[in-house]
Amino acid sequence: MLPVRVRFAPSPTGPFHIGGARSALFNWLFARHYGGKFIVRVEDTDLERSTRESEENILAALKWLGMDWDEGIKVGGANGPYRQTERLDIYRQYIDQLLQNGSAYRCYCTEEELAKERERLLSKGEMPRYLGRCRNLSPEDCSQMEADGRVPVIRFRVPEDKVVLIKDLVRGDVCFDCSGIGDFIILKSDGIPTYNFAVVVDDHLMSISHVIRAEEHLPNTPRQVLVYEALGWTPPEFAHVSLILGKDRTKMSKRHGATAVEQYQAKGYLPEALDNFLALLGWSPGGEEEILTIEQLKQQFTLDRVAKSPAVFDLEKLNWLNGHYIRQSPLNQITDLAIPYLEKAGYICTPLSQEQYEWLKMVVDSVREYLVCLEEITGHVRTFFVEEVEIEGEAAREIMSGEQVPAVLDAMQKRVSASNEITYTGIKGMLKEIGKELGIKGKQIFMPVRVALTGSTHGPDLSQVVVILGKNKVLSRLSNALNSLSS
Ligand code: GLU
């Protein structure tokens, strides 16, 4: 195989779609698997819709997802510039070459004339395309048009009676009949090239070996192959990756939930989980194991395991993966990631002292098994931050009306008060002793203590809750509960 050089070439025209991230990841994994290069280039020729803000967002999301690039925007390299609007002089040279060898020509048709042609074709039930009115203009015709104030676009002369065969590494052989492709614009009247032309010049000059991109670009590929041929260049290998569908098997869109990478980041999905999930959208590992680290993905990723059939976006799977990574990642890392959510909820103020940080780690550890994404943490930890406990709901009130409750709380209060140090195993022992002393078991002990300390019938491990709250808070909550029982 050629030295692998692949690229991700986003158009910075809006939020970074999950599908774009999947294309980037496939290219990046492919490069890393074969020890090749990954290049990031910005395709900003749509001047009206491209923004620097969108470009920055996309680049930040790539970094967040851990995809580093060897060459390209920001990092530089031998084939720059890497933003298409900064490469206009380069494109101009190849436009001139195509004009000279007859593969392209100036077209002076106005928008109105083209619209009329389009309407006429549609009304006859034909596919709208450019019929080549300016194909054979003489130099004199051109001068006349220009004297009339018309500014030309440059069109590519699509050969008639030709079939373009694309040997796609995912889709197999795909044939396109050129008779269905009208002469297409390669340079607009404002001097800006179109995608189908600029992408060819860039991929060639950047020595791209494989173009791995979304299936929606497959119909563009014959146009690009024709441009390669007209410039005397060999096209790269192509691999068109299937669409991403929602669970209802229609194209993934906002109706199916968040589609932008930054939305997942904001909710507290971990990049490891998203990478793992995205990799499985259209690619499958050799074995049964679906939880794969970035290292494992790099080792295993090849194009022959990329499926032809569409990938289905299954949010439950992403949630399951994210829960897994939240539980498995180092506690410090999860705590650091949780801090912004807790601060926003008003539970903490940064900077934290070392002692506060250590305490917070215990809080995070006690609830992380319940989290699908980090944003949810605020709903689980409230009890650790409030001054007064409120009894929540009928079930909790019912527990507190039990006959044994005053005795349980009283026994707990005495033991906690007498202990010098509150430890996890110490508390476990205490709860057992109370059971023995009062001749009761399990829930009859845990539930009153839990409701007295947290106001709720569910939550993290009770002994862990006691340790986190600490002696003073536990005693004051027990005594408040006892007071409210007797009043
Ligand atoms: N700028 C194109 C897009 O964002 C990239 C197409 C390609 O990879 O060739 O869809």
Coordinates of C-alpha atoms and ligand atoms in Angstrom, one line a residue:
M1 CA 0.0 0.0 0.0
L2 CA 1.1 3.6 -0.7
P3 CA 2.2 5.6 2.3
V4 CA -1.1 6.4 4.0
R5 CA -2.1 10.0 3.9
V6 CA -5.7 10.8 4.7
R7 CA -7.5 13.9 5.5
F8 CA -10.6 15.4 7.1
A9 CA -11.9 18.4 5.2
P10 CA -14.8 20.0 7.0
S11 CA -16.8 22.8 5.7
P12 CA -17.1 25.2 8.6
T13 CA -20.7 26.1 8.1
G14 CA -22.4 25.2 11.3
P15 CA -22.3 22.9 14.3
F16 CA -20.0 19.9 14.1
H17 CA -22.3 17.1 13.2
I18 CA -21.8 13.6 14.7
G19 CA -21.5 12.3 11.1
G20 CA -18.6 14.6 10.5
A21 CA -16.9 13.4 13.7
R22 CA -17.4 9.8 12.5
S23 CA -15.7 10.6 9.2
A24 CA -12.9 12.3 11.0
L25 CA -12.5 9.4 13.4
F26 CA -12.4 6.8 10.6
N27 CA -9.7 8.8 8.8
W28 CA -7.7 9.3 12.0
L29 CA -7.9 5.6 13.0
F30 CA -7.0 4.5 9.5
A31 CA -3.9 6.8 9.6
R32 CA -2.9 5.7 13.0
H33 CA -3.4 2.0 12.2
Y34 CA -1.1 2.1 9.2
G35 CA 1.4 4.6 10.7
G36 CA 0.3 7.2 8.1
K37 CA -0.5 10.9 8.3
F38 CA -3.7 12.6 9.2
I39 CA -4.3 16.0 7.6
V40 CA -7.0 18.6 8.5
R41 CA -8.0 21.1 5.8
V42 CA -10.8 23.6 6.0
E43 CA -13.1 23.8 3.0
D44 CA -14.5 27.3 3.3
T45 CA -15.4 28.2 -0.3
D46 CA -19.0 28.7 0.7
L47 CA -18.3 32.3 1.7
E48 CA -21.8 33.1 2.9
R49 CA -22.1 30.1 5.2
S50 CA -18.5 29.6 6.4
T51 CA -17.5 31.2 9.7
R52 CA -14.3 31.2 11.8
E53 CA -16.4 30.4 14.8
S54 CA -17.6 27.2 13.3
E55 CA -14.0 26.4 12.2
E56 CA -12.8 26.9 15.8
N57 CA -15.6 24.7 17.1
I58 CA -14.8 21.9 14.8
L59 CA -11.1 22.0 15.6
A60 CA -11.7 22.2 19.3
A61 CA -14.1 19.2 19.1
L62 CA -11.4 17.2 17.2
K63 CA -8.9 17.9 19.9
W64 CA -11.5 17.0 22.6
L65 CA -12.1 13.7 20.9
G66 CA -8.3 13.1 21.0
M67 CA -7.7 13.3 17.2
D68 CA -4.4 15.0 16.7
W69 CA -3.3 15.9 13.2
D70 CA 0.1 15.7 11.7
E71 CA -0.4 18.4 9.1
G72 CA -3.0 21.1 8.4
I73 CA -4.7 24.1 9.7
K74 CA -3.0 25.5 12.9
V75 CA -0.2 23.0 12.8
G76 CA 1.1 23.8 9.3
G77 CA 3.1 21.6 7.0
A78 CA 4.7 21.4 3.6
N79 CA 1.5 21.6 1.6
G80 CA -0.2 24.6 3.1
P81 CA -2.0 26.9 3.3
Y82 CA -4.7 24.5 4.6
R83 CA -7.7 26.8 4.3
Q84 CA -9.2 26.8 0.8
T85 CA -9.8 30.6 0.6
E86 CA -6.1 31.1 1.1
R87 CA -5.3 28.8 -1.9
L88 CA -7.0 30.8 -4.6
D89 CA -3.8 31.4 -6.6
I90 CA -3.0 27.7 -6.6
Y91 CA -6.5 26.9 -8.0
R92 CA -6.1 29.5 -10.7
Q93 CA -3.1 27.7 -12.2
Y94 CA -5.1 24.5 -12.7
I95 CA -8.1 26.3 -14.0
D96 CA -5.8 27.8 -16.6
Q97 CA -4.4 24.4 -17.5
L98 CA -7.9 23.0 -18.0
L99 CA -8.9 26.0 -20.1
Q100 CA -5.8 25.5 -22.2
N101 CA -6.3 21.8 -22.8
G102 CA -9.9 22.3 -23.7
S103 CA -11.3 20.5 -20.6
A104 CA -12.9 23.7 -19.4
Y105 CA -14.6 26.7 -20.9
R106 CA -16.0 30.1 -20.0
C107 CA -19.8 30.2 -19.6
Y108 CA -21.6 33.5 -19.8
C109 CA -25.1 32.3 -19.1
T110 CA -27.0 34.5 -16.6
E111 CA -28.9 33.2 -13.7
E112 CA -32.2 33.9 -15.5
E113 CA -31.2 32.0 -18.6
L114 CA -30.2 29.0 -16.5
A115 CA -33.4 29.1 -14.6
K116 CA -35.4 29.1 -17.8
E117 CA -33.4 26.2 -19.2
R118 CA -34.0 24.3 -15.9
E119 CA -37.7 24.9 -16.0
R120 CA -37.9 23.8 -19.6
L121 CA -36.2 20.5 -18.8
L122 CA -38.3 19.9 -15.8
S123 CA -41.5 20.6 -17.7
K124 CA -40.4 17.9 -20.3
G125 CA -39.8 15.5 -17.4
E126 CA -36.0 15.6 -18.0
M127 CA -33.3 15.9 -15.4
P128 CA -32.3 19.5 -15.0
R129 CA -28.7 20.0 -16.1
Y130 CA -26.6 22.5 -18.1
L131 CA -27.0 21.7 -21.8
G132 CA -23.8 23.3 -22.9
R133 CA -24.9 26.6 -24.5
C134 CA -21.5 28.1 -24.1
R135 CA -19.5 25.0 -24.9
N136 CA -18.3 26.1 -28.3
L137 CA -18.0 29.8 -28.1
S138 CA -15.2 31.3 -30.2
P139 CA -12.7 33.8 -28.7
E140 CA -14.6 36.5 -30.5
D141 CA -17.9 35.4 -28.9
C142 CA -16.2 35.6 -25.5
S143 CA -14.9 39.1 -26.1
Q144 CA -18.3 40.2 -27.2
M145 CA -19.9 38.8 -24.1
E146 CA -17.4 40.5 -21.9
A147 CA -17.8 43.7 -23.8
D148 CA -21.5 43.4 -22.9
G149 CA -20.5 43.3 -19.3
R150 CA -21.0 39.6 -18.6
V151 CA -18.6 38.0 -16.2
P152 CA -18.0 34.3 -16.9
V153 CA -17.9 31.2 -14.7
I154 CA -15.7 28.3 -15.7
R155 CA -17.3 25.1 -16.5
F156 CA -15.8 21.6 -16.8
R157 CA -16.5 20.0 -20.1
V158 CA -17.9 16.6 -19.2
P159 CA -17.0 14.0 -21.9
E160 CA -20.0 12.6 -23.7
D161 CA -20.5 8.8 -23.9
K162 CA -18.2 8.0 -21.1
V163 CA -18.8 5.8 -18.1
V164 CA -16.8 6.5 -14.9
L165 CA -16.0 3.4 -12.8
I166 CA -15.3 4.0 -9.2
K167 CA -13.7 1.1 -7.3
D168 CA -14.9 2.0 -3.9
L169 CA -13.3 0.3 -1.0
V170 CA -16.6 0.1 0.9
R171 CA -19.2 0.0 -1.8
G172 CA -17.5 -2.0 -4.4
D173 CA -17.6 -1.1 -8.1
V174 CA -19.9 1.8 -8.8
C175 CA -20.5 3.1 -12.4
F176 CA -21.7 6.5 -13.4
D177 CA -22.8 7.4 -16.9
C178 CA -21.5 10.9 -17.9
S179 CA -24.6 11.6 -20.0
G180 CA -26.4 12.3 -16.7
I181 CA -23.8 14.9 -15.6
G182 CA -24.0 18.3 -17.1
D183 CA -21.0 20.5 -17.5
F184 CA -20.4 21.7 -14.0
I185 CA -19.0 24.9 -12.7
I186 CA -15.5 24.7 -11.3
L187 CA -14.8 28.4 -10.8
K188 CA -17.5 30.9 -9.9
S189 CA -17.7 34.4 -11.4
D190 CA -16.2 35.8 -8.1
G191 CA -13.0 33.7 -8.6
I192 CA -13.9 31.2 -5.9
P193 CA -13.6 27.5 -7.0
T194 CA -16.3 25.0 -6.3
Y195 CA -16.0 22.0 -4.0
N196 CA -15.7 19.4 -6.8
F197 CA -12.7 21.2 -8.3
A198 CA -10.9 22.4 -5.2
V199 CA -11.1 19.1 -3.5
V200 CA -9.3 17.4 -6.4
V201 CA -6.5 20.0 -6.5
D202 CA -6.0 19.8 -2.7
D203 CA -6.2 16.0 -2.4
H204 CA -3.6 15.7 -5.3
L205 CA -1.2 18.4 -4.0
M206 CA -1.5 17.0 -0.5
S207 CA -0.7 13.5 -1.8
I208 CA -3.8 12.0 -0.3
S209 CA -3.8 8.3 -0.7
H210 CA -7.3 7.5 0.5
V211 CA -10.5 9.6 0.6
I212 CA -12.7 8.3 3.4
R213 CA -15.9 10.3 3.6
A214 CA -19.7 10.1 3.9
E215 CA -21.7 8.3 1.3
E216 CA -23.5 11.5 0.4
H217 CA -20.4 12.5 -1.6
L218 CA -20.5 9.4 -3.8
P219 CA -22.4 11.3 -6.6
N220 CA -19.7 13.9 -6.5
T221 CA -17.0 11.4 -7.1
P222 CA -17.4 10.8 -10.8
R223 CA -17.1 14.6 -11.3
Q224 CA -13.9 14.6 -9.3
V225 CA -12.5 11.6 -11.2
L226 CA -13.1 13.5 -14.5
V227 CA -11.1 16.4 -13.1
Y228 CA -8.2 14.2 -12.1
E229 CA -8.1 12.7 -15.5
A230 CA -8.3 16.0 -17.3
L231 CA -5.3 17.2 -15.2
G232 CA -3.4 14.0 -15.9
W233 CA -3.4 12.9 -12.3
T234 CA -4.2 9.5 -10.7
P235 CA -7.2 9.7 -8.3
P236 CA -6.7 8.4 -4.7
E237 CA -8.6 5.4 -3.4
F238 CA -12.2 6.1 -2.3
A239 CA -14.1 4.7 0.6
H240 CA -17.6 6.0 1.1
V241 CA -19.0 5.3 4.5
S242 CA -22.7 4.7 4.9
L243 CA -25.2 7.2 6.2
I244 CA -26.1 7.4 9.9
L245 CA -29.8 6.7 10.5
G246 CA -32.0 7.3 13.5
K247 CA -33.7 4.3 15.2
D248 CA -36.7 4.8 12.9
R249 CA -34.3 4.3 9.9
T250 CA -34.6 7.8 8.5
K251 CA -31.5 9.9 8.2
M252 CA -30.2 11.0 11.5
S253 CA -31.4 14.5 12.3
K254 CA -32.3 16.8 15.1
R255 CA -35.6 14.9 15.5
H256 CA -33.6 12.0 16.8
G257 CA -31.8 14.0 19.5
A258 CA -28.6 15.9 19.7
T259 CA -26.7 15.9 16.5
A260 CA -23.8 18.2 17.3
V261 CA -20.7 17.0 19.1
E262 CA -20.7 20.0 21.4
Q263 CA -24.1 19.1 22.7
Y264 CA -22.7 15.7 23.9
Q265 CA -19.7 17.4 25.4
A266 CA -21.9 19.9 27.2
K267 CA -24.0 17.1 28.7
G268 CA -20.9 15.4 30.1
Y269 CA -20.3 12.6 27.7
L270 CA -16.7 11.5 27.8
P271 CA -14.6 11.6 24.7
E272 CA -13.5 8.0 25.2
A273 CA -17.2 7.0 25.1
L274 CA -18.0 9.1 22.1
D275 CA -15.0 7.8 20.2
N276 CA -15.9 4.2 21.1
F277 CA -19.5 4.8 20.0
L278 CA -18.6 6.6 16.8
A279 CA -16.2 3.9 15.8
L280 CA -19.0 1.3 16.0
L281 CA -21.2 3.4 13.7
G282 CA -20.5 1.5 10.5
W283 CA -17.3 -0.4 11.6
S284 CA -17.2 -3.5 13.7
P285 CA -14.3 -5.1 15.5
G286 CA -13.3 -8.7 14.9
G287 CA -14.4 -10.0 18.2
E288 CA -17.5 -9.7 20.4
E289 CA -16.1 -7.0 22.7
E290 CA -17.7 -3.6 22.0
I291 CA -15.9 -1.6 24.7
L292 CA -12.7 -0.6 23.0
T293 CA -10.1 1.9 24.1
I294 CA -8.6 4.3 21.6
E295 CA -5.5 2.1 21.5
Q296 CA -7.5 -1.0 20.7
L297 CA -9.5 0.9 18.0
K298 CA -6.2 2.0 16.4
Q299 CA -4.9 -1.5 16.4
Q300 CA -8.0 -3.0 15.0
F301 CA -9.4 -0.4 12.5
T302 CA -9.3 -1.4 8.9
L303 CA -11.6 -0.5 6.0
D304 CA -12.6 -4.1 5.2
R305 CA -14.6 -4.1 8.4
V306 CA -16.6 -1.0 7.4
A307 CA -20.1 -2.0 6.6
K308 CA -22.0 -1.2 3.4
S309 CA -25.3 -1.0 5.2
P310 CA -26.4 2.1 7.1
A311 CA -25.4 2.6 10.7
V312 CA -28.1 3.1 13.2
F313 CA -27.6 5.7 15.9
D314 CA -28.5 4.0 19.2
L315 CA -28.5 6.5 22.0
E316 CA -29.0 3.8 24.6
K317 CA -25.7 2.2 23.5
L318 CA -23.9 5.5 23.8
N319 CA -25.4 6.0 27.3
W320 CA -24.3 2.5 28.2
L321 CA -20.8 3.2 27.0
N322 CA -20.7 6.5 28.7
G323 CA -21.8 5.0 32.0
H324 CA -19.1 2.4 31.7
Y325 CA -16.4 5.1 31.1
I326 CA -17.7 7.2 34.0
R327 CA -17.4 4.2 36.3
Q328 CA -14.0 3.0 35.0
S329 CA -12.1 6.3 34.6
P330 CA -9.8 7.5 37.4
L331 CA -11.8 9.2 40.1
N332 CA -9.7 12.4 39.9
Q333 CA -10.6 12.7 36.2
I334 CA -14.3 12.2 36.8
T335 CA -14.2 14.6 39.7
D336 CA -12.5 17.3 37.6
L337 CA -15.0 16.9 34.9
A338 CA -17.9 17.0 37.4
I339 CA -16.8 20.3 39.0
P340 CA -18.2 22.7 36.4
Y341 CA -21.7 21.1 36.7
L342 CA -21.5 21.3 40.5
E343 CA -20.3 24.9 40.4
K344 CA -23.1 25.9 38.0
A345 CA -25.7 24.3 40.3
G346 CA -24.3 26.5 43.1
Y347 CA -23.1 23.5 45.2
I348 CA -19.4 24.5 45.2
C349 CA -17.2 27.5 44.6
T350 CA -13.8 27.0 43.0
P351 CA -10.9 27.0 43.7
L352 CA -11.3 24.2 46.1
S353 CA -8.9 23.5 49.0
Q354 CA -7.2 20.1 48.9
E355 CA -9.5 19.0 51.7
Q356 CA -12.6 20.1 49.9
Y357 CA -11.3 18.4 46.8
E358 CA -10.7 15.1 48.6
W359 CA -14.2 15.3 50.1
L360 CA -15.7 16.0 46.7
K361 CA -14.0 12.9 45.3
M362 CA -15.9 10.8 47.9
V363 CA -19.2 12.5 46.8
V364 CA -18.5 11.8 43.2
D365 CA -17.5 8.3 43.9
S366 CA -20.7 7.6 45.8
V367 CA -22.9 8.5 42.9
R368 CA -21.0 7.8 39.7
E369 CA -22.5 4.4 39.2
Y370 CA -25.9 6.0 38.6
L371 CA -24.8 8.5 36.0
V372 CA -25.4 8.2 32.3
C373 CA -23.7 11.5 31.7
L374 CA -21.9 13.9 34.1
E375 CA -24.6 16.6 33.8
E376 CA -26.9 14.3 35.8
I377 CA -24.6 14.5 38.8
T378 CA -26.4 17.5 40.3
G379 CA -29.6 15.6 40.6
H380 CA -27.9 12.9 42.8
V381 CA -25.7 14.9 45.2
R382 CA -28.1 17.6 46.5
T383 CA -28.3 16.0 49.9
F384 CA -24.6 16.4 50.5
F385 CA -24.7 20.2 50.1
V386 CA -28.0 21.3 51.7
E387 CA -28.3 22.6 55.3
E388 CA -31.7 21.1 56.1
V389 CA -33.0 17.7 55.0
E390 CA -36.5 17.7 53.5
I391 CA -38.4 14.5 53.5
E392 CA -39.2 13.7 49.9
G393 CA -42.4 11.9 49.0
E394 CA -45.0 9.6 50.5
A395 CA -42.7 6.5 50.7
A396 CA -40.2 8.4 52.8
R397 CA -42.9 9.8 55.1
E398 CA -44.3 6.3 55.6
I399 CA -40.9 4.9 56.6
M400 CA -40.6 7.6 59.2
S401 CA -44.0 6.6 60.7
G402 CA -42.7 3.1 61.6
E403 CA -42.9 2.1 65.2
Q404 CA -39.2 1.3 65.6
V405 CA -37.9 4.5 64.0
P406 CA -37.3 6.5 67.1
A407 CA -35.4 3.6 68.6
V408 CA -33.3 3.1 65.5
L409 CA -32.4 6.8 65.2
D410 CA -31.7 7.1 68.9
A411 CA -29.3 4.1 68.8
M412 CA -27.6 5.5 65.8
Q413 CA -27.2 8.9 67.4
K414 CA -25.6 7.4 70.5
R415 CA -23.1 5.3 68.6
V416 CA -22.1 8.0 66.2
S417 CA -21.7 10.5 69.0
A418 CA -19.5 8.0 71.0
S419 CA -17.2 7.2 68.0
N420 CA -14.0 9.1 67.5
E421 CA -13.7 8.4 63.9
I422 CA -16.3 7.8 61.2
T423 CA -15.2 5.0 58.9
Y424 CA -17.0 3.0 56.3
T425 CA -16.5 -0.3 58.0
G426 CA -17.2 1.3 61.4
I427 CA -20.6 2.4 60.2
K428 CA -21.4 -1.0 58.6
G429 CA -20.7 -2.6 62.0
M430 CA -22.8 0.0 63.9
L431 CA -25.8 -0.7 61.7
K432 CA -25.4 -4.4 62.3
E433 CA -25.2 -3.9 66.1
I434 CA -28.3 -1.8 66.1
G435 CA -30.2 -4.5 64.3
K436 CA -29.1 -7.1 66.9
E437 CA -29.9 -4.8 69.8
L438 CA -33.4 -4.0 68.6
G439 CA -34.1 -7.4 67.0
I440 CA -34.7 -6.0 63.5
K441 CA -33.0 -6.4 60.2
G442 CA -32.1 -4.9 56.8
K443 CA -34.5 -2.2 55.6
Q444 CA -36.0 -1.6 59.0
I445 CA -32.6 -0.2 60.1
F446 CA -31.3 1.3 56.9
M447 CA -34.4 3.0 55.7
P448 CA -35.1 5.2 58.7
V449 CA -31.5 6.2 58.9
R450 CA -31.3 6.9 55.2
V451 CA -34.5 9.0 55.2
A452 CA -33.3 10.9 58.3
L453 CA -30.0 11.7 56.7
T454 CA -31.0 12.3 53.1
G455 CA -34.8 12.8 53.1
S456 CA -35.0 10.1 50.4
T457 CA -35.6 6.3 50.3
H458 CA -32.9 5.8 47.7
G459 CA -29.4 7.0 47.0
P460 CA -25.8 5.9 47.4
D461 CA -24.6 3.2 49.8
L462 CA -25.7 4.3 53.3
S463 CA -22.4 3.8 55.0
Q464 CA -20.7 5.9 52.3
V465 CA -23.4 8.6 52.9
V466 CA -22.6 8.7 56.6
V467 CA -18.8 9.0 56.0
I468 CA -19.3 11.8 53.4
L469 CA -21.7 13.8 55.6
G470 CA -19.3 13.5 58.6
K471 CA -20.0 13.3 62.3
N472 CA -21.5 16.7 62.9
K473 CA -23.9 16.7 60.0
V474 CA -25.0 13.2 60.8
L475 CA -25.7 14.0 64.4
S476 CA -27.6 17.2 63.6
R477 CA -29.7 15.4 61.0
L478 CA -30.5 12.6 63.3
S479 CA -31.5 14.9 66.1
N480 CA -33.7 17.0 63.7
A481 CA -35.4 13.8 62.6
L482 CA -36.0 12.7 66.2
N483 CA -37.4 16.1 67.1
S484 CA -39.8 16.2 64.2
L485 CA -41.0 12.7 65.2
S486 CA -41.7 13.7 68.7
S487 CA -43.4 17.0 67.8
Ligands
GLU1 N1 -16.1 19.7 2.9 C1 -16.8 18.5 2.6 C2 -17.8 18.2 3.7 O1 -17.7 18.8 4.7 C3 -15.8 17.4 2.6 C4 -16.0 16.5 1.5 C5 -14.8 15.5 1.3 O2 -14.4 14.9 2.3 O3 -14.4 15.4 0.2 O4 -18.7 17.5 3.5

